Amino acid sequence: MNTAATLPDPPTAPTTSVAPSSAAPAPAAPAVPVAPPRPESADDSRPFGAHLRMSWWKPLVIIPVLLIAMFVLQIVLVLVVMIIEAALFGRDPRDLTISPLMMLATNLSLAAMGPLAVLAMALIGRVPWRRLLASPRRMSLRRTGVYAAAFSALVLAALGVMQLIAPASTGLTSFALTGTTVGLLVVALLTTPLQAAGEELMFRGAIMPAAASWVRAAKPALVLGMVVSTILFGLVHMSVDPWLLSYYTLFGLCMAAMAVISRGLEAPIAFHVSNNLILMVLGALFAGGEGLVIDRSVGMGGPFMLVFMVVDVLAVALVWLLERRRTAAEVVA
């Protein structure tokens, strides 16, 4: 009788039953809305002076604020000096001569406009402060020094010509060295560069590009910015003499042209400092030992101002030549 061998069943792995989880999958976290990146406040493809972009209302705030601040600061500081000098030295309030303390007050009030312009453009216009000095490059102190040396020679040459053809117009007639003279020289040397730089930062660094931001096309924007800043610069000097008013207006236009050509404020700051510092130093030395007298009333200008106007235009031509040489050298390098 055949019997079948019975083999044991193979061992089986123990099975574990997994109970279905009763926890539902976690819901996805809601997407956090991301604000679009704020557009750059400066456009390097546009010329300096029309390189900033801001909302249309911001220049309507920035420009009046700067102009009002300039007049308020100047009036307040000058009144404080008049009160001090009247109390301590018995100065007549009708005396219009500029003492060392009066020059200090005037220069500091204008020098303060540089930081105020930077602050206004940063807080209201959201513009980085470096963009007010030069764009797209960085500001160069070496470039400023080169321009200052060249412009100083140009201004001194113009004064030499004026002394030959119209010596009465220069006022370089009564040399004297007194305590007042020394005070004027010290104040001029220490604060006149700050005063000139403050004006350039305000008018060419802030007002010109702020006004230009109203127009989208680059060239019309640049023209608008230069015209607005130039007219305001001429008017704030408060001269009703046609020759002097023309000179201040042309001066502002030439400073704007220098800034556009060089894409920065080095050239206009250097010329403004050189011009004002030389005139203040010579004015102090030849004031007969007294305070300075700056008269901008009708009749104080004349055809002799054409010499200074030619100097302004020559300075612009010099900037154009030097910047053209610098650009050619960079291309070769």
Coordinates of C-alpha atoms in Angstrom, one line a residue:
M1 CA 0.0 0.0 0.0
N2 CA 1.5 3.2 -1.2
T3 CA 1.6 5.9 1.5
A4 CA 2.2 9.6 0.6
A5 CA 4.9 11.3 2.7
T6 CA 3.5 14.2 4.5
L7 CA 5.8 17.1 4.6
P8 CA 5.5 19.9 7.2
D9 CA 4.2 23.2 5.9
P10 CA 7.0 25.9 5.5
P11 CA 7.2 28.5 8.2
T12 CA 5.4 31.6 7.4
A13 CA 6.4 35.1 8.5
P14 CA 4.2 36.5 11.2
T15 CA 1.8 38.9 9.8
T16 CA 0.8 42.1 11.5
S17 CA -2.3 43.9 10.7
V18 CA -2.0 47.7 10.6
A19 CA -5.1 49.5 11.6
P20 CA -6.0 52.3 9.2
S21 CA -5.0 55.7 10.7
S22 CA -7.9 57.8 11.7
A23 CA -5.8 61.1 11.5
A24 CA -6.5 63.1 8.3
P25 CA -3.4 64.5 6.3
A26 CA -2.4 68.0 7.5
P27 CA -3.7 70.8 5.2
A28 CA -1.1 72.7 3.2
A29 CA -0.1 76.0 4.7
P30 CA -1.7 79.0 3.0
A31 CA 0.6 80.9 0.6
V32 CA 1.8 84.1 2.1
P33 CA 1.4 86.9 -0.5
V34 CA 4.8 88.3 -1.4
A35 CA 4.9 92.0 -2.3
P36 CA 6.5 92.7 -5.7
P37 CA 10.0 94.1 -5.5
R38 CA 10.1 97.8 -5.3
P39 CA 11.4 99.3 -8.5
E40 CA 14.8 100.9 -8.4
S41 CA 14.7 104.6 -7.7
A42 CA 17.5 105.2 -10.2
D43 CA 17.8 104.3 -13.9
D44 CA 21.4 104.0 -15.1
S45 CA 20.4 104.1 -18.7
R46 CA 19.3 107.8 -18.3
P47 CA 21.6 110.8 -18.0
F48 CA 22.6 112.1 -14.6
G49 CA 20.0 114.7 -13.6
A50 CA 17.2 112.7 -15.1
H51 CA 18.2 109.4 -13.6
L52 CA 15.7 109.2 -10.7
R53 CA 12.3 107.8 -10.6
M54 CA 9.6 108.7 -8.1
S55 CA 5.9 109.3 -7.7
W56 CA 4.7 112.6 -9.3
W57 CA 3.7 114.1 -5.9
K58 CA 7.1 113.7 -4.2
P59 CA 8.9 116.5 -6.0
L60 CA 5.9 118.7 -5.1
V61 CA 6.8 118.1 -1.5
I62 CA 10.6 117.9 -1.7
I63 CA 11.3 121.1 -3.7
P64 CA 9.1 123.5 -1.6
V65 CA 10.4 122.0 1.6
L66 CA 14.0 122.6 0.7
L67 CA 13.4 126.2 -0.5
I68 CA 11.4 127.1 2.6
A69 CA 14.0 125.4 4.9
M70 CA 16.8 127.4 3.2
F71 CA 15.1 130.8 3.7
V72 CA 14.0 130.0 7.3
L73 CA 17.4 128.8 8.3
Q74 CA 19.1 131.8 6.8
I75 CA 16.7 134.3 8.3
V76 CA 16.8 132.7 11.8
L77 CA 20.6 132.5 12.0
V78 CA 21.1 136.0 10.6
L79 CA 18.6 137.5 13.1
V80 CA 20.3 135.6 16.0
V81 CA 23.7 137.1 14.9
M82 CA 22.2 140.6 14.6
I83 CA 20.8 140.4 18.1
I84 CA 24.1 139.1 19.5
E85 CA 26.2 141.8 17.7
A86 CA 23.8 144.6 18.7
A87 CA 23.9 143.5 22.4
L88 CA 27.7 142.9 22.6
F89 CA 29.1 145.3 20.1
G90 CA 26.4 147.9 19.6
R91 CA 25.9 147.1 15.9
D92 CA 23.4 149.3 14.1
P93 CA 20.6 147.0 12.7
R94 CA 20.7 149.0 9.5
D95 CA 24.4 148.1 9.0
L96 CA 24.5 145.8 6.0
T97 CA 28.2 144.9 6.1
I98 CA 29.0 141.2 6.6
S99 CA 31.0 140.6 9.7
P100 CA 32.8 137.3 10.4
L101 CA 29.9 136.1 12.6
M102 CA 27.4 137.1 9.9
M103 CA 29.3 135.2 7.3
L104 CA 29.4 132.2 9.5
A105 CA 25.7 132.3 10.0
T106 CA 25.0 132.6 6.3
N107 CA 27.5 129.9 5.2
L108 CA 26.2 127.4 7.8
S109 CA 22.6 128.0 6.9
L110 CA 23.4 127.1 3.2
A111 CA 25.8 124.3 4.2
A112 CA 23.0 122.7 6.1
M113 CA 21.0 122.4 2.9
G114 CA 23.3 119.6 1.7
P115 CA 22.4 117.1 4.5
L116 CA 18.7 118.3 4.4
A117 CA 18.5 117.6 0.7
V118 CA 20.0 114.1 1.2
L119 CA 17.5 113.5 4.0
A120 CA 14.5 114.7 2.1
M121 CA 15.4 112.6 -1.0
A122 CA 16.0 109.5 1.2
L123 CA 12.9 109.8 3.3
I124 CA 10.4 111.1 0.7
G125 CA 11.9 110.0 -2.6
R126 CA 13.5 106.7 -1.3
V127 CA 16.7 107.6 -3.1
P128 CA 20.1 106.3 -1.8
W129 CA 22.3 109.2 -0.9
R130 CA 25.1 108.0 -3.2
R131 CA 22.8 108.5 -6.2
L132 CA 22.6 112.2 -5.5
L133 CA 26.4 112.6 -5.7
A134 CA 27.1 110.6 -8.8
S135 CA 25.4 107.9 -10.9
P136 CA 26.0 105.2 -11.9
R137 CA 29.6 105.6 -10.8
R138 CA 30.8 106.5 -7.3
M139 CA 31.9 110.0 -6.4
S140 CA 35.6 110.6 -6.7
L141 CA 37.5 113.0 -4.4
R142 CA 40.5 112.8 -6.8
R143 CA 38.3 114.1 -9.6
T144 CA 37.1 116.9 -7.4
G145 CA 40.6 117.9 -6.6
V146 CA 41.7 118.0 -10.3
Y147 CA 38.7 120.1 -11.2
A148 CA 39.3 122.5 -8.3
A149 CA 42.9 123.2 -9.3
A150 CA 41.9 123.8 -12.9
F151 CA 38.9 126.0 -12.0
S152 CA 41.0 128.1 -9.5
A153 CA 43.5 128.9 -12.2
L154 CA 40.6 129.9 -14.5
V155 CA 38.9 132.2 -12.0
L156 CA 42.2 133.9 -11.0
A157 CA 43.0 134.5 -14.7
A158 CA 39.5 136.1 -15.1
L159 CA 40.1 138.3 -12.1
G160 CA 43.4 139.4 -13.6
V161 CA 41.7 140.3 -16.8
M162 CA 39.1 142.2 -14.9
Q163 CA 41.7 144.1 -13.0
L164 CA 43.3 145.3 -16.2
I165 CA 40.1 146.3 -18.1
A166 CA 37.8 147.4 -15.3
P167 CA 39.7 147.7 -12.0
A168 CA 36.8 149.4 -10.2
S169 CA 34.5 146.4 -10.8
T170 CA 36.7 144.0 -8.9
G171 CA 36.8 146.1 -5.7
L172 CA 40.5 145.1 -5.2
T173 CA 41.6 148.6 -4.2
S174 CA 42.1 149.0 -0.4
F175 CA 44.2 146.2 1.1
A176 CA 44.2 146.0 4.9
L177 CA 44.8 143.4 7.5
T178 CA 42.8 143.7 10.7
G179 CA 41.1 141.5 13.3
T180 CA 38.0 141.6 11.2
T181 CA 40.0 140.6 8.1
V182 CA 41.5 137.6 9.9
G183 CA 38.1 136.6 11.1
L184 CA 36.6 136.8 7.6
L185 CA 39.5 134.8 6.2
V186 CA 39.1 132.0 8.8
V187 CA 35.4 131.8 8.4
A188 CA 35.7 131.8 4.6
L189 CA 38.3 129.1 4.5
L190 CA 36.5 126.8 6.9
T191 CA 32.9 127.2 5.8
T192 CA 32.7 128.5 2.2
P193 CA 33.5 125.1 0.7
L194 CA 30.6 123.6 2.8
Q195 CA 28.3 126.4 1.7
A196 CA 29.1 125.8 -2.0
A197 CA 28.7 122.0 -1.7
G198 CA 25.4 122.4 0.2
E199 CA 24.0 124.5 -2.6
E200 CA 25.1 122.0 -5.3
L201 CA 23.6 119.1 -3.4
M202 CA 20.4 121.0 -3.1
F203 CA 20.0 122.4 -6.6
R204 CA 21.9 119.9 -8.8
G205 CA 21.7 116.8 -6.6
A206 CA 18.1 117.0 -5.5
I207 CA 16.0 119.6 -7.2
M208 CA 17.2 118.9 -10.8
P209 CA 16.5 115.1 -10.8
A210 CA 13.3 115.6 -8.7
A211 CA 11.8 117.9 -11.3
A212 CA 13.0 115.7 -14.2
S213 CA 11.2 112.7 -12.7
W214 CA 7.9 114.3 -13.9
V215 CA 8.7 113.4 -17.5
R216 CA 9.1 109.9 -18.8
A217 CA 11.2 110.5 -21.9
A218 CA 14.9 111.1 -20.9
K219 CA 15.8 114.1 -23.0
P220 CA 12.7 116.2 -22.2
A221 CA 13.1 115.2 -18.6
L222 CA 16.6 116.4 -18.5
V223 CA 15.7 119.7 -20.1
L224 CA 12.9 120.2 -17.5
G225 CA 15.2 119.4 -14.6
M226 CA 17.9 121.8 -15.7
V227 CA 15.4 124.6 -16.4
V228 CA 13.6 124.3 -13.0
S229 CA 16.8 124.1 -11.0
T230 CA 18.5 126.9 -13.0
I231 CA 15.5 129.3 -12.6
L232 CA 15.2 128.6 -8.9
F233 CA 18.9 129.0 -8.4
G234 CA 18.9 132.4 -10.1
L235 CA 15.8 133.6 -8.2
V236 CA 17.0 132.7 -4.7
H237 CA 20.0 135.1 -5.0
M238 CA 17.4 137.8 -4.9
S239 CA 18.9 140.3 -7.3
V240 CA 16.8 142.6 -9.4
D241 CA 19.8 143.9 -11.4
P242 CA 19.4 142.4 -14.9
W243 CA 23.2 141.8 -15.3
L244 CA 23.5 140.1 -11.9
L245 CA 20.3 138.0 -12.4
S246 CA 21.6 136.9 -15.8
Y247 CA 24.9 136.0 -14.3
Y248 CA 23.4 133.9 -11.4
T249 CA 21.0 132.1 -13.9
L250 CA 23.8 131.3 -16.3
F251 CA 26.0 130.1 -13.4
G252 CA 23.3 127.7 -12.3
L253 CA 22.8 126.5 -15.9
C254 CA 26.5 125.9 -16.3
M255 CA 26.7 123.9 -13.0
A256 CA 23.8 121.8 -14.2
A257 CA 25.6 121.2 -17.5
M258 CA 28.8 120.1 -15.7
A259 CA 26.8 117.6 -13.6
V260 CA 25.2 116.1 -16.7
I261 CA 28.4 115.9 -18.7
S262 CA 30.4 114.3 -15.9
R263 CA 27.5 112.3 -14.4
G264 CA 28.2 113.6 -10.9
L265 CA 28.6 116.6 -8.7
E266 CA 32.5 116.8 -8.5
A267 CA 32.8 119.4 -11.2
P268 CA 30.0 121.8 -10.1
I269 CA 31.1 121.5 -6.5
A270 CA 34.7 122.2 -7.4
F271 CA 33.8 125.2 -9.5
H272 CA 31.4 126.6 -7.0
V273 CA 33.9 126.2 -4.2
S274 CA 36.8 127.7 -6.2
N275 CA 34.7 130.7 -7.4
N276 CA 33.2 131.6 -4.0
L277 CA 36.3 130.9 -2.0
I278 CA 38.6 133.1 -4.2
L279 CA 36.1 135.9 -4.2
M280 CA 35.5 135.8 -0.5
V281 CA 39.2 135.7 0.4
L282 CA 40.1 138.6 -2.0
G283 CA 37.0 140.5 -0.8
A284 CA 38.1 140.2 2.8
L285 CA 41.7 141.2 2.1
F286 CA 40.6 144.3 0.1
A287 CA 37.7 145.4 2.3
G288 CA 39.8 148.1 4.0
G289 CA 39.9 146.1 7.2
E290 CA 36.1 146.3 7.6
G291 CA 33.3 143.8 6.9
L292 CA 32.3 142.7 3.4
V293 CA 29.7 144.5 1.4
I294 CA 27.6 142.5 -1.0
D295 CA 25.2 144.7 -2.9
R296 CA 22.9 143.1 -5.5
S297 CA 20.7 146.1 -6.1
V298 CA 20.0 147.7 -9.5
G299 CA 23.1 149.2 -11.1
M300 CA 25.6 147.0 -9.3
G301 CA 26.0 144.8 -12.4
G302 CA 27.2 145.8 -15.8
P303 CA 28.8 144.7 -19.1
F304 CA 31.9 143.7 -17.1
M305 CA 29.9 140.7 -15.9
L306 CA 30.3 139.2 -19.3
V307 CA 33.9 138.2 -18.3
F308 CA 32.5 136.1 -15.5
M309 CA 29.9 134.6 -17.8
V310 CA 32.6 133.6 -20.3
V311 CA 34.5 131.9 -17.4
D312 CA 31.4 129.8 -16.6
V313 CA 31.1 128.7 -20.2
L314 CA 34.8 128.0 -20.5
A315 CA 34.5 125.8 -17.3
V316 CA 31.8 123.8 -19.0
A317 CA 34.0 123.3 -22.1
L318 CA 36.9 122.2 -19.8
V319 CA 34.7 119.6 -18.1
W320 CA 33.6 118.3 -21.5
L321 CA 37.2 118.0 -22.7
L322 CA 38.4 116.3 -19.6
E323 CA 35.5 113.8 -19.4
R324 CA 36.0 113.0 -23.1
R325 CA 39.7 112.3 -22.4
R326 CA 38.8 110.2 -19.4
T327 CA 36.3 108.1 -21.3
A328 CA 38.7 107.5 -24.2
A329 CA 41.4 106.4 -21.7
E330 CA 39.0 104.0 -20.1
V331 CA 38.1 102.5 -23.4
V332 CA 41.7 102.0 -24.3
A333 CA 42.5 100.4 -20.9

